[in-house]
């Protein structure tokens, strides 16, 4: 970065010798040369001469903002002819002779000649030409005496010609100094009370366009306060001219102004910090609407202007301009839509959209729809989209290179289609869309596999493409029926890995891209893309995770993840784990999760509303954390996890009780929340569970439009929480939540025929809880673990007369490990799946529900953590405890556990519940485990017992 003394900062756009900007092609560079500087003497000139000199400034001397199509440009005999030593000495002489009284006419003409040269060459100055010109500009003096026309002509012409465009090896200080003096003069001119005719509409449009182009070509807006000041000085003039009764702006000028404002906003100019910007936009919109609806040819917008206007409006909306608060914006968009359709369907070549216009228009319409423009209520919108799709298809099938789409345009197109589909454009009902998607995917695949650098996708394109593919799949495009879709995903994955592992900073994914990529990969996996059949997918995920961790731990604000990105990342990781990605085999995933958890807590507890998770984000986060824990994320080793959950739950309650509809959880989100809170079992304090469930359950019960999956998850969640209260109180007093069990059960009961395995199990549990006959016959797969078989043999040998039944289903409930019918006792060997994170301390929701259901049937339940059976001595202690318990016939049945969160080192104890009191004679201290394990007997069956999983949507 070059930094001149004037405080102008640049970002270099290229490292080569030729500058290329979007839609331009660099040509041959001119020959190099060096010139001397003339020594000139400053002379004061009488003011009357200058006044006369200014009066003779014809309009033809100034360059217009954009040469119209087909405009004849005077032939120029090479670049060297423009910058001869004599010409540069002459300019320096004029500046020296007239000083502050120079009106800048000759400098403006010189700048205009440079622009004419680049317009004729159809490209900006290349590096070689810049290298010749910029040293000569030391003598290019801008004074307060310059006229408005000279200022606008010079700044616009030099910007358009690429004079101010930075290169890696250039003359940044000279560029910055000249730009700084031009901006100073502009700010001064705007602040003066001048005649209305002095500051003209075309000049305002040219200057704002030039300001936007400077930023677009590498100027860092945040580091150039003078440019912000110049824009702020121009905006009141934009508004004044727009609100004048005389129509000052022509269609091209209105387009350039809105394009410029949108470009500046897109590059860091904050709408909320510059109220005049909103006022200027609001003042311009009626002009667009009026011209769009006018039948006069002079008012008509050209195809490029239609594309630029809609792009600009979409960009402004995307950066904070609210559609619902700017009714004129909706009216303007609606007025432009027929022009999109007309131009797209026109047979006249002059009306045709070029590939960039098509990509920009579909991107813009998708952005506007995503921000509140309703497809169903804007029929012209659908017609415009269909017309554009047909236009794209024609271009895509063309063999002419000018009709080809660039990688960026292809990425924007498929992103736009994905956005439109996710916002209600139906794949099945839009025939043209069904035809376009496969063709578009073919182009993506071709570009991805191309070895030519011009066809390569940048990191953002790769992220957008995979996100779009995932979004299309999520909205009904079947993976198994779209072979090209799989091929595109497979072709993109190596590029994800390559970019993620690259040491070159330009290849790195920004936080949003990393979040979108992991979300997309998780969505594809969730929709049928097999992890085990696509090794590159695992490699891509593994390559992305260190980036997530690094950015999550970074103190640099640009690396920070936004609230939605944090939610999407944790959801994606949980989804990948839920679909077979093993936590224990991917330590980087655990590290990435651990790095993100503090952000969950910080944002959940933040007082700044922009940090708050929305309803979907909150629901997804709790579902993700519960899923990760259910798959082995250790609670004890991840302290921040409990803190994150505790920080999220009050947010759930606040949103559930909110009166604003935007804060309401959808039925699926409510079901996911109930499942997640229940799944975490004893990891969440009972008081927090109570307040969370009270605010959520009512939403499920009141609404009749619920899917079977939502009812299933909600019913299971409510039963788990009721089980926790039942076990905690030790009495049969009904909890207020229990009324919802009957209501939800009746909804599921009606759907009994054809019920899934999971559904029949939950129906059986609910029927048992309610004391009703089970309407289904659940089928349970019987399996006996080696540890269970070993323990049963040891118990039987220690107590030969004891009657023991194995894998017995009681009242249609899931089978119990061991039943002692003579004592009405159940023994459950509890493996890692019975505990949160498999810690053998914190029981999960499934375990607590099973215990409560058995107790309600009158059985005493003894839960034995599997780690107590790993060594012979500890097993003997457990058996002795059971014998002691059997020796005393219990007067009441309660929960018996050989473990507690309060256990010390190697202690184990029963917690017999007798009217809420704990019996002293039920407490035992276990001896320390022996170091050596005893030999294990032969297995009866090789199958390991797995719990029935309740899947979340």
Short mmCIF file of C-alpha atoms in Angstrom, two decimals, residues 74-541:
data_model
loop_
_atom_site.label_atom_id
_atom_site.label_comp_id
_atom_site.label_asym_id
_atom_site.label_seq_id
_atom_site.Cartn_x
_atom_site.Cartn_y
_atom_site.Cartn_z
CA UNK A 74 -11.29 12.06 -32.45
CA UNK A 75 -8.38 9.93 -33.60
CA UNK A 76 -5.36 10.14 -31.33
CA UNK A 77 -1.90 9.47 -32.71
CA UNK A 78 -0.69 7.27 -29.87
CA UNK A 79 -0.36 7.91 -26.16
CA UNK A 80 3.05 9.58 -26.51
CA UNK A 81 1.53 12.36 -28.60
CA UNK A 82 -0.65 13.33 -25.63
CA UNK A 83 2.12 13.73 -23.10
CA UNK A 84 4.86 15.49 -25.04
CA UNK A 85 7.35 17.59 -23.03
CA UNK A 86 6.06 20.71 -24.77
CA UNK A 87 2.46 20.05 -23.71
CA UNK A 88 3.39 19.34 -20.10
CA UNK A 89 5.62 22.44 -19.95
CA UNK A 90 2.75 24.48 -21.38
CA UNK A 91 0.36 23.30 -18.64
CA UNK A 92 2.93 24.01 -15.96
CA UNK A 93 3.46 27.44 -17.45
CA UNK A 94 -0.24 28.30 -17.31
CA UNK A 95 -0.41 27.25 -13.64
CA UNK A 96 2.63 29.34 -12.81
CA UNK A 97 1.51 32.36 -14.82
CA UNK A 98 -2.05 32.66 -13.48
CA UNK A 99 -1.64 31.00 -10.05
CA UNK A 100 -4.88 30.93 -8.06
CA UNK A 101 -6.65 32.79 -10.87
CA UNK A 102 -6.29 29.89 -13.31
CA UNK A 103 -9.74 28.46 -14.09
CA UNK A 104 -8.33 25.00 -14.92
CA UNK A 105 -9.82 24.91 -18.44
CA UNK A 106 -6.61 23.70 -20.10
CA UNK A 107 -5.99 21.05 -17.42
CA UNK A 108 -9.52 19.80 -17.95
CA UNK A 109 -8.95 19.57 -21.69
CA UNK A 110 -5.75 17.60 -21.10
CA UNK A 111 -7.56 15.18 -18.73
CA UNK A 112 -10.32 14.81 -21.32
CA UNK A 113 -7.77 13.92 -24.02
CA UNK A 114 -6.45 11.09 -21.80
CA UNK A 115 -10.00 9.79 -21.36
CA UNK A 116 -10.63 9.96 -25.12
CA UNK A 117 -7.51 7.89 -25.67
CA UNK A 118 -8.66 5.15 -23.25
CA UNK A 119 -12.21 5.23 -24.68
CA UNK A 120 -10.76 4.72 -28.15
CA UNK A 121 -8.56 1.89 -26.85
CA UNK A 122 -11.56 0.41 -24.98
CA UNK A 123 -9.48 -0.04 -21.84
CA UNK A 124 -8.03 2.07 -19.00
CA UNK A 125 -4.37 3.04 -18.90
CA UNK A 126 -2.13 0.06 -18.39
CA UNK A 127 0.81 0.03 -16.00
CA UNK A 128 3.33 1.05 -18.63
CA UNK A 129 1.26 4.09 -19.67
CA UNK A 130 0.68 5.05 -16.05
CA UNK A 131 4.42 4.85 -15.45
CA UNK A 132 4.98 7.45 -18.19
CA UNK A 133 2.14 9.79 -17.19
CA UNK A 134 2.14 9.94 -13.40
CA UNK A 135 5.65 11.45 -12.87
CA UNK A 136 4.60 14.30 -15.18
CA UNK A 137 1.59 15.10 -12.98
CA UNK A 138 3.84 16.69 -10.34
CA UNK A 139 3.40 19.86 -12.36
CA UNK A 140 -0.39 19.44 -12.56
CA UNK A 141 -1.56 22.11 -10.12
CA UNK A 142 -5.16 22.41 -8.87
CA UNK A 143 -6.03 25.84 -7.46
CA UNK A 144 -9.12 27.32 -5.72
CA UNK A 145 -9.75 29.32 -8.89
CA UNK A 146 -10.69 26.27 -10.94
CA UNK A 147 -14.24 26.35 -12.26
CA UNK A 148 -16.82 23.68 -11.43
CA UNK A 149 -16.64 22.39 -15.00
CA UNK A 150 -12.85 22.06 -14.88
CA UNK A 151 -13.02 20.17 -11.58
CA UNK A 152 -15.72 17.76 -12.73
CA UNK A 153 -14.06 17.17 -16.10
CA UNK A 154 -10.61 16.51 -14.63
CA UNK A 155 -11.69 14.23 -11.79
CA UNK A 156 -14.14 12.28 -13.91
CA UNK A 157 -11.79 11.94 -16.91
CA UNK A 158 -8.75 10.86 -14.89
CA UNK A 159 -10.85 8.36 -12.91
CA UNK A 160 -12.47 6.94 -16.03
CA UNK A 161 -9.08 6.63 -17.75
CA UNK A 162 -7.59 4.76 -14.77
CA UNK A 163 -5.06 7.47 -13.82
CA UNK A 164 -5.86 7.05 -10.12
CA UNK A 165 -6.03 3.26 -10.23
CA UNK A 166 -3.24 1.86 -8.03
CA UNK A 167 -0.79 -0.78 -9.17
CA UNK A 168 1.58 -2.87 -7.10
CA UNK A 169 4.49 -0.91 -8.51
CA UNK A 170 3.37 2.67 -9.09
CA UNK A 171 3.50 6.26 -7.99
CA UNK A 172 1.04 6.21 -5.12
CA UNK A 173 2.22 9.44 -3.53
CA UNK A 174 1.80 11.47 -6.73
CA UNK A 175 -1.64 9.94 -7.38
CA UNK A 176 -2.70 10.60 -3.79
CA UNK A 177 -1.44 14.20 -3.78
CA UNK A 178 -3.25 15.10 -7.02
CA UNK A 179 -6.48 13.43 -5.87
CA UNK A 180 -6.25 15.18 -2.52
CA UNK A 181 -5.98 18.63 -4.09
CA UNK A 182 -8.90 17.87 -6.44
CA UNK A 183 -11.07 16.76 -3.50
CA UNK A 184 -10.10 19.85 -1.48
CA UNK A 185 -11.17 22.10 -4.35
CA UNK A 186 -14.40 20.13 -4.80
CA UNK A 187 -15.33 20.36 -1.10
CA UNK A 188 -14.64 24.11 -1.15
CA UNK A 189 -16.71 24.59 -4.29
CA UNK A 190 -19.68 22.67 -2.85
CA UNK A 191 -19.63 24.72 0.35
CA UNK A 192 -19.69 28.09 -1.47
CA UNK A 193 -22.92 29.88 -2.29
CA UNK A 194 -22.68 29.79 -6.05
CA UNK A 195 -25.18 30.44 -8.80
CA UNK A 196 -27.48 27.54 -9.58
CA UNK A 197 -26.07 27.32 -13.09
CA UNK A 198 -22.52 26.78 -11.81
CA UNK A 199 -23.10 23.41 -10.09
CA UNK A 200 -24.88 21.48 -12.80
CA UNK A 201 -26.67 18.12 -12.71
CA UNK A 202 -24.24 16.44 -15.10
CA UNK A 203 -21.26 17.56 -13.03
CA UNK A 204 -22.82 16.21 -9.82
CA UNK A 205 -23.53 12.87 -11.49
CA UNK A 206 -19.99 12.72 -12.93
CA UNK A 207 -18.34 13.49 -9.59
CA UNK A 208 -20.38 10.98 -7.58
CA UNK A 209 -19.76 8.36 -10.27
CA UNK A 210 -16.01 9.13 -10.13
CA UNK A 211 -16.01 8.84 -6.30
CA UNK A 212 -17.66 5.42 -6.53
CA UNK A 213 -15.30 4.30 -9.27
CA UNK A 214 -12.27 5.31 -7.18
CA UNK A 215 -13.49 3.07 -4.39
CA UNK A 216 -14.34 0.31 -6.83
CA UNK A 217 -10.81 0.48 -8.23
CA UNK A 218 -9.00 0.06 -4.92
CA UNK A 219 -9.30 3.22 -2.83
CA UNK A 220 -9.85 2.30 0.83
CA UNK A 221 -12.84 4.41 1.86
CA UNK A 222 -12.30 4.07 5.61
CA UNK A 223 -8.80 5.55 5.28
CA UNK A 224 -9.80 8.47 3.04
CA UNK A 225 -11.83 10.95 5.09
CA UNK A 226 -11.56 13.54 2.29
CA UNK A 227 -13.48 11.33 -0.12
CA UNK A 228 -16.23 10.79 2.46
CA UNK A 229 -16.29 14.55 3.04
CA UNK A 230 -16.55 15.19 -0.72
CA UNK A 231 -19.45 12.71 -1.04
CA UNK A 232 -21.19 14.30 1.95
CA UNK A 233 -20.75 17.74 0.32
CA UNK A 234 -22.25 16.51 -2.97
CA UNK A 235 -25.33 14.77 -1.53
CA UNK A 236 -27.34 17.93 -0.66
CA UNK A 237 -26.83 19.11 -4.27
CA UNK A 238 -28.06 15.72 -5.53
CA UNK A 239 -31.22 16.12 -3.46
CA UNK A 240 -31.74 19.81 -4.41
CA UNK A 241 -31.53 19.09 -8.13
CA UNK A 242 -33.74 15.99 -7.81
CA UNK A 243 -36.44 17.92 -5.93
CA UNK A 244 -36.32 20.89 -8.29
CA UNK A 245 -39.38 21.43 -10.49
CA UNK A 246 -37.12 21.54 -13.50
CA UNK A 247 -36.05 18.02 -14.51
CA UNK A 248 -32.28 18.28 -14.23
CA UNK A 249 -31.26 14.64 -14.48
CA UNK A 250 -31.53 12.59 -17.65
CA UNK A 251 -31.97 8.77 -17.44
CA UNK A 252 -28.22 8.13 -17.65
CA UNK A 253 -27.43 10.61 -14.87
CA UNK A 254 -30.11 9.20 -12.55
CA UNK A 255 -28.71 5.71 -13.20
CA UNK A 256 -25.11 6.82 -12.55
CA UNK A 257 -26.09 8.56 -9.32
CA UNK A 258 -27.93 5.57 -7.86
CA UNK A 259 -25.19 3.19 -9.06
CA UNK A 260 -22.56 5.42 -7.42
CA UNK A 261 -24.42 5.68 -4.11
CA UNK A 262 -24.92 1.90 -4.05
CA UNK A 263 -21.25 1.29 -4.85
CA UNK A 264 -20.12 3.59 -2.04
CA UNK A 265 -22.53 2.00 0.43
CA UNK A 266 -21.34 -1.45 -0.66
CA UNK A 267 -17.77 -0.39 0.05
CA UNK A 268 -18.23 0.89 3.59
CA UNK A 269 -20.24 4.11 3.49
CA UNK A 270 -22.77 3.66 6.30
CA UNK A 271 -26.38 4.56 5.54
CA UNK A 272 -27.22 5.11 9.20
CA UNK A 273 -24.28 7.49 9.68
CA UNK A 274 -25.13 9.65 6.64
CA UNK A 275 -28.82 10.68 6.70
CA UNK A 276 -28.36 12.88 3.62
CA UNK A 277 -27.58 9.73 1.65
CA UNK A 278 -31.03 8.26 2.36
CA UNK A 279 -32.64 11.60 1.53
CA UNK A 280 -30.77 11.78 -1.79
CA UNK A 281 -31.85 8.25 -2.72
CA UNK A 282 -35.47 8.98 -1.75
CA UNK A 283 -35.39 12.13 -3.90
CA UNK A 284 -34.03 10.24 -6.93
CA UNK A 285 -36.49 7.32 -6.89
CA UNK A 286 -39.54 9.25 -8.22
CA UNK A 287 -37.42 10.32 -11.23
CA UNK A 288 -36.69 6.66 -12.02
CA UNK A 289 -40.38 5.75 -11.71
CA UNK A 290 -41.53 8.68 -13.84
CA UNK A 291 -39.02 7.96 -16.60
CA UNK A 292 -39.72 4.22 -16.48
CA UNK A 293 -43.45 4.90 -17.00
CA UNK A 294 -42.93 7.65 -19.58
CA UNK A 295 -43.81 7.05 -23.23
CA UNK A 296 -41.27 9.64 -24.43
CA UNK A 297 -38.23 8.03 -26.02
CA UNK A 298 -35.82 10.52 -24.43
CA UNK A 299 -36.87 9.23 -21.01
CA UNK A 300 -36.27 5.58 -21.78
CA UNK A 301 -33.61 3.63 -19.96
CA UNK A 302 -31.14 1.59 -22.00
CA UNK A 303 -30.66 -2.11 -21.11
CA UNK A 304 -27.47 -1.34 -19.16
CA UNK A 305 -29.24 1.42 -17.21
CA UNK A 306 -32.15 -0.90 -16.30
CA UNK A 307 -29.65 -3.48 -15.06
CA UNK A 308 -27.61 -0.89 -13.13
CA UNK A 309 -30.68 0.67 -11.51
CA UNK A 310 -32.05 -2.63 -10.21
CA UNK A 311 -28.57 -3.68 -9.11
CA UNK A 312 -28.17 -0.38 -7.22
CA UNK A 313 -31.53 -0.69 -5.46
CA UNK A 314 -30.78 -4.27 -4.46
CA UNK A 315 -27.35 -3.23 -3.16
CA UNK A 316 -28.85 -0.44 -1.07
CA UNK A 317 -31.48 -2.79 0.36
CA UNK A 318 -28.77 -5.35 1.07
CA UNK A 319 -26.91 -2.69 3.05
CA UNK A 320 -29.72 -1.54 5.28
CA UNK A 321 -32.30 0.41 3.25
CA UNK A 322 -35.60 -1.10 4.39
CA UNK A 323 -38.10 -1.96 1.66
CA UNK A 324 -41.07 -1.69 4.01
CA UNK A 325 -39.95 1.79 5.13
CA UNK A 326 -39.25 3.05 1.60
CA UNK A 327 -42.52 2.58 -0.37
CA UNK A 328 -41.08 4.60 -3.28
CA UNK A 329 -38.45 1.91 -3.72
CA UNK A 330 -41.06 -0.81 -4.25
CA UNK A 331 -42.94 1.42 -6.70
CA UNK A 332 -39.73 2.11 -8.62
CA UNK A 333 -38.80 -1.57 -8.85
CA UNK A 334 -42.32 -2.40 -10.05
CA UNK A 335 -42.07 0.30 -12.72
CA UNK A 336 -38.76 -1.12 -14.00
CA UNK A 337 -39.84 -4.78 -14.20
CA UNK A 338 -41.75 -4.46 -17.52
CA UNK A 339 -38.55 -3.00 -19.06
CA UNK A 340 -36.63 -6.09 -17.94
CA UNK A 341 -39.17 -8.35 -19.65
CA UNK A 342 -39.39 -6.20 -22.80
CA UNK A 343 -35.61 -5.99 -23.28
CA UNK A 344 -35.10 -9.68 -22.50
CA UNK A 345 -37.69 -10.69 -25.10
CA UNK A 346 -36.75 -8.07 -27.72
CA UNK A 347 -35.51 -9.22 -31.12
CA UNK A 348 -33.57 -5.99 -31.65
CA UNK A 349 -29.89 -6.37 -30.79
CA UNK A 350 -29.62 -2.91 -29.23
CA UNK A 351 -32.15 -3.93 -26.58
CA UNK A 352 -30.37 -7.12 -25.58
CA UNK A 353 -28.83 -7.65 -22.19
CA UNK A 354 -25.18 -8.75 -22.20
CA UNK A 355 -24.22 -11.68 -19.91
CA UNK A 356 -23.18 -9.33 -17.10
CA UNK A 357 -26.57 -7.59 -17.18
CA UNK A 358 -28.44 -10.90 -16.98
CA UNK A 359 -26.35 -12.05 -14.02
CA UNK A 360 -26.70 -8.66 -12.26
CA UNK A 361 -30.45 -8.49 -12.86
CA UNK A 362 -31.16 -11.98 -11.52
CA UNK A 363 -28.85 -11.26 -8.55
CA UNK A 364 -30.71 -7.99 -7.90
CA UNK A 365 -34.19 -9.52 -8.13
CA UNK A 366 -33.10 -12.35 -5.82
CA UNK A 367 -31.73 -9.83 -3.30
CA UNK A 368 -34.92 -7.76 -3.39
CA UNK A 369 -37.08 -10.87 -2.93
CA UNK A 370 -34.82 -12.00 -0.06
CA UNK A 371 -35.39 -8.61 1.59
CA UNK A 372 -39.17 -8.54 1.39
CA UNK A 373 -40.31 -8.06 -2.22
CA UNK A 374 -43.10 -10.63 -2.41
CA UNK A 375 -43.14 -12.95 -5.41
CA UNK A 376 -46.84 -13.72 -5.12
CA UNK A 377 -47.86 -10.08 -4.89
CA UNK A 378 -45.63 -8.90 -7.74
CA UNK A 379 -46.74 -10.84 -10.88
CA UNK A 380 -44.44 -8.76 -13.14
CA UNK A 381 -41.53 -10.10 -11.09
CA UNK A 382 -42.11 -13.72 -12.09
CA UNK A 383 -42.54 -12.70 -15.72
CA UNK A 384 -39.25 -10.77 -15.63
CA UNK A 385 -37.45 -13.75 -14.06
CA UNK A 386 -38.77 -16.20 -16.67
CA UNK A 387 -37.80 -13.81 -19.50
CA UNK A 388 -34.29 -13.47 -18.06
CA UNK A 389 -33.92 -17.24 -17.73
CA UNK A 390 -34.80 -17.68 -21.40
CA UNK A 391 -32.33 -14.94 -22.27
CA UNK A 392 -29.65 -16.72 -20.22
CA UNK A 393 -30.39 -20.03 -21.95
CA UNK A 394 -29.91 -18.43 -25.36
CA UNK A 395 -26.58 -16.92 -24.32
CA UNK A 396 -25.43 -20.16 -22.70
CA UNK A 397 -26.05 -22.07 -25.92
CA UNK A 398 -24.26 -19.48 -28.04
CA UNK A 399 -20.83 -20.26 -29.49
CA UNK A 400 -19.80 -16.59 -29.63
CA UNK A 401 -17.28 -15.71 -26.93
CA UNK A 402 -18.92 -12.34 -26.20
CA UNK A 403 -21.98 -14.28 -25.00
CA UNK A 404 -20.03 -16.40 -22.54
CA UNK A 405 -20.44 -15.94 -18.81
CA UNK A 406 -17.47 -15.36 -16.50
CA UNK A 407 -17.02 -17.54 -13.37
CA UNK A 408 -18.27 -14.64 -11.21
CA UNK A 409 -21.42 -14.26 -13.32
CA UNK A 410 -22.12 -18.01 -13.22
CA UNK A 411 -21.69 -18.01 -9.44
CA UNK A 412 -24.06 -15.02 -9.14
CA UNK A 413 -26.63 -16.68 -11.41
CA UNK A 414 -26.80 -19.95 -9.54
CA UNK A 415 -26.83 -18.05 -6.22
CA UNK A 416 -29.75 -15.95 -7.48
CA UNK A 417 -31.72 -19.00 -8.61
CA UNK A 418 -31.13 -20.69 -5.25
CA UNK A 419 -32.31 -17.57 -3.40
CA UNK A 420 -35.42 -17.22 -5.56
CA UNK A 421 -36.29 -20.89 -5.10
CA UNK A 422 -35.81 -20.65 -1.33
CA UNK A 423 -38.14 -17.63 -1.33
CA UNK A 424 -41.03 -19.33 -3.10
CA UNK A 425 -40.19 -19.73 -6.79
CA UNK A 426 -41.30 -23.33 -7.27
CA UNK A 427 -38.96 -25.63 -9.15
CA UNK A 428 -41.73 -27.92 -10.31
CA UNK A 429 -43.99 -25.15 -11.57
CA UNK A 430 -41.36 -23.06 -13.36
CA UNK A 431 -40.55 -25.04 -16.52
CA UNK A 432 -37.83 -22.64 -17.66
CA UNK A 433 -36.14 -22.92 -14.28
CA UNK A 434 -36.01 -26.72 -14.56
CA UNK A 435 -34.35 -26.37 -17.98
CA UNK A 436 -31.87 -23.71 -16.86
CA UNK A 437 -30.56 -25.40 -13.70
CA UNK A 438 -29.00 -28.46 -15.45
CA UNK A 439 -27.46 -26.21 -18.14
CA UNK A 440 -26.07 -23.89 -15.48
CA UNK A 441 -24.61 -26.82 -13.55
CA UNK A 442 -22.90 -28.01 -16.72
CA UNK A 443 -21.21 -24.59 -17.08
CA UNK A 444 -20.13 -24.67 -13.43
CA UNK A 445 -18.56 -28.09 -13.88
CA UNK A 446 -16.80 -27.02 -17.10
CA UNK A 447 -15.32 -23.91 -15.48
CA UNK A 448 -14.30 -25.77 -12.32
CA UNK A 449 -12.43 -28.41 -14.32
CA UNK A 450 -10.84 -25.90 -16.70
CA UNK A 451 -7.08 -25.38 -16.54
CA UNK A 452 -7.32 -21.82 -17.87
CA UNK A 453 -6.82 -19.25 -15.13
CA UNK A 454 -9.57 -16.95 -16.50
CA UNK A 455 -12.09 -19.69 -15.75
CA UNK A 456 -11.06 -20.16 -12.13
CA UNK A 457 -13.44 -19.33 -9.32
CA UNK A 458 -12.31 -17.10 -6.46
CA UNK A 459 -12.94 -18.31 -2.87
CA UNK A 460 -16.22 -16.37 -2.58
CA UNK A 461 -17.49 -17.93 -5.83
CA UNK A 462 -16.70 -21.44 -4.58
CA UNK A 463 -18.53 -20.77 -1.32
CA UNK A 464 -21.55 -19.29 -3.14
CA UNK A 465 -21.69 -22.17 -5.63
CA UNK A 466 -21.72 -24.89 -2.98
CA UNK A 467 -24.19 -22.89 -0.89
CA UNK A 468 -26.45 -22.56 -3.94
CA UNK A 469 -26.27 -26.24 -4.83
CA UNK A 470 -27.14 -27.11 -1.22
CA UNK A 471 -30.01 -24.60 -1.21
CA UNK A 472 -31.47 -26.03 -4.42
CA UNK A 473 -31.29 -29.53 -2.94
CA UNK A 474 -32.88 -28.26 0.27
CA UNK A 475 -35.76 -26.89 -1.79
CA UNK A 476 -36.65 -30.02 -3.69
CA UNK A 477 -33.95 -30.75 -6.25
CA UNK A 478 -33.28 -34.45 -5.69
CA UNK A 479 -29.65 -35.47 -5.41
CA UNK A 480 -30.34 -38.96 -6.69
CA UNK A 481 -32.11 -37.55 -9.79
CA UNK A 482 -29.60 -34.80 -10.51
CA UNK A 483 -26.39 -36.53 -11.52
CA UNK A 484 -24.84 -33.20 -12.56
CA UNK A 485 -25.48 -31.86 -9.10
CA UNK A 486 -23.36 -34.59 -7.53
CA UNK A 487 -20.70 -34.06 -10.19
CA UNK A 488 -20.57 -30.31 -9.52
CA UNK A 489 -20.28 -30.87 -5.76
CA UNK A 490 -17.53 -33.46 -6.34
CA UNK A 491 -15.67 -31.12 -8.72
CA UNK A 492 -15.81 -28.20 -6.26
CA UNK A 493 -14.58 -30.08 -3.19
CA UNK A 494 -10.87 -30.27 -4.19
CA UNK A 495 -10.95 -26.48 -4.79
CA UNK A 496 -12.36 -25.96 -1.28
CA UNK A 497 -9.47 -27.96 0.15
CA UNK A 498 -6.84 -26.25 -2.05
CA UNK A 499 -8.00 -22.74 -1.15
CA UNK A 500 -8.35 -23.60 2.54
CA UNK A 501 -4.82 -25.02 2.68
CA UNK A 502 -3.26 -22.23 0.60
CA UNK A 503 -0.74 -19.92 2.25
CA UNK A 504 -1.65 -17.10 -0.15
CA UNK A 505 -3.99 -14.67 1.64
CA UNK A 506 -6.03 -13.95 -1.52
CA UNK A 507 -7.11 -17.60 -1.50
CA UNK A 508 -8.42 -17.52 2.07
CA UNK A 509 -12.09 -17.79 2.84
CA UNK A 510 -13.59 -14.89 4.80
CA UNK A 511 -15.70 -15.83 7.87
CA UNK A 512 -18.96 -15.73 5.90
CA UNK A 513 -17.54 -18.00 3.17
CA UNK A 514 -16.25 -20.54 5.71
CA UNK A 515 -19.65 -20.59 7.43
CA UNK A 516 -21.52 -20.95 4.12
CA UNK A 517 -19.25 -23.77 2.96
CA UNK A 518 -19.66 -25.87 6.11
CA UNK A 519 -23.41 -25.19 6.10
CA UNK A 520 -23.60 -26.30 2.44
CA UNK A 521 -21.58 -29.47 3.00
CA UNK A 522 -23.76 -30.37 6.00
CA UNK A 523 -26.95 -29.76 3.98
CA UNK A 524 -25.72 -31.94 1.11
CA UNK A 525 -24.79 -34.73 3.52
CA UNK A 526 -28.16 -34.40 5.23
CA UNK A 527 -29.86 -34.76 1.84
CA UNK A 528 -28.12 -37.93 0.78
CA UNK A 529 -24.51 -37.18 -0.10
CA UNK A 530 -22.66 -40.05 1.59
CA UNK A 531 -19.61 -39.16 3.67
CA UNK A 532 -18.11 -42.63 3.27
CA UNK A 533 -18.52 -42.56 -0.53
CA UNK A 534 -16.95 -39.14 -0.97
CA UNK A 535 -13.56 -38.93 0.82
CA UNK A 536 -12.90 -35.46 -0.65
CA UNK A 537 -15.81 -34.18 1.41
CA UNK A 538 -14.16 -35.21 4.67
CA UNK A 539 -10.88 -33.69 3.48
CA UNK A 540 -12.63 -30.42 2.61
CA UNK A 541 -14.27 -30.29 6.07
#
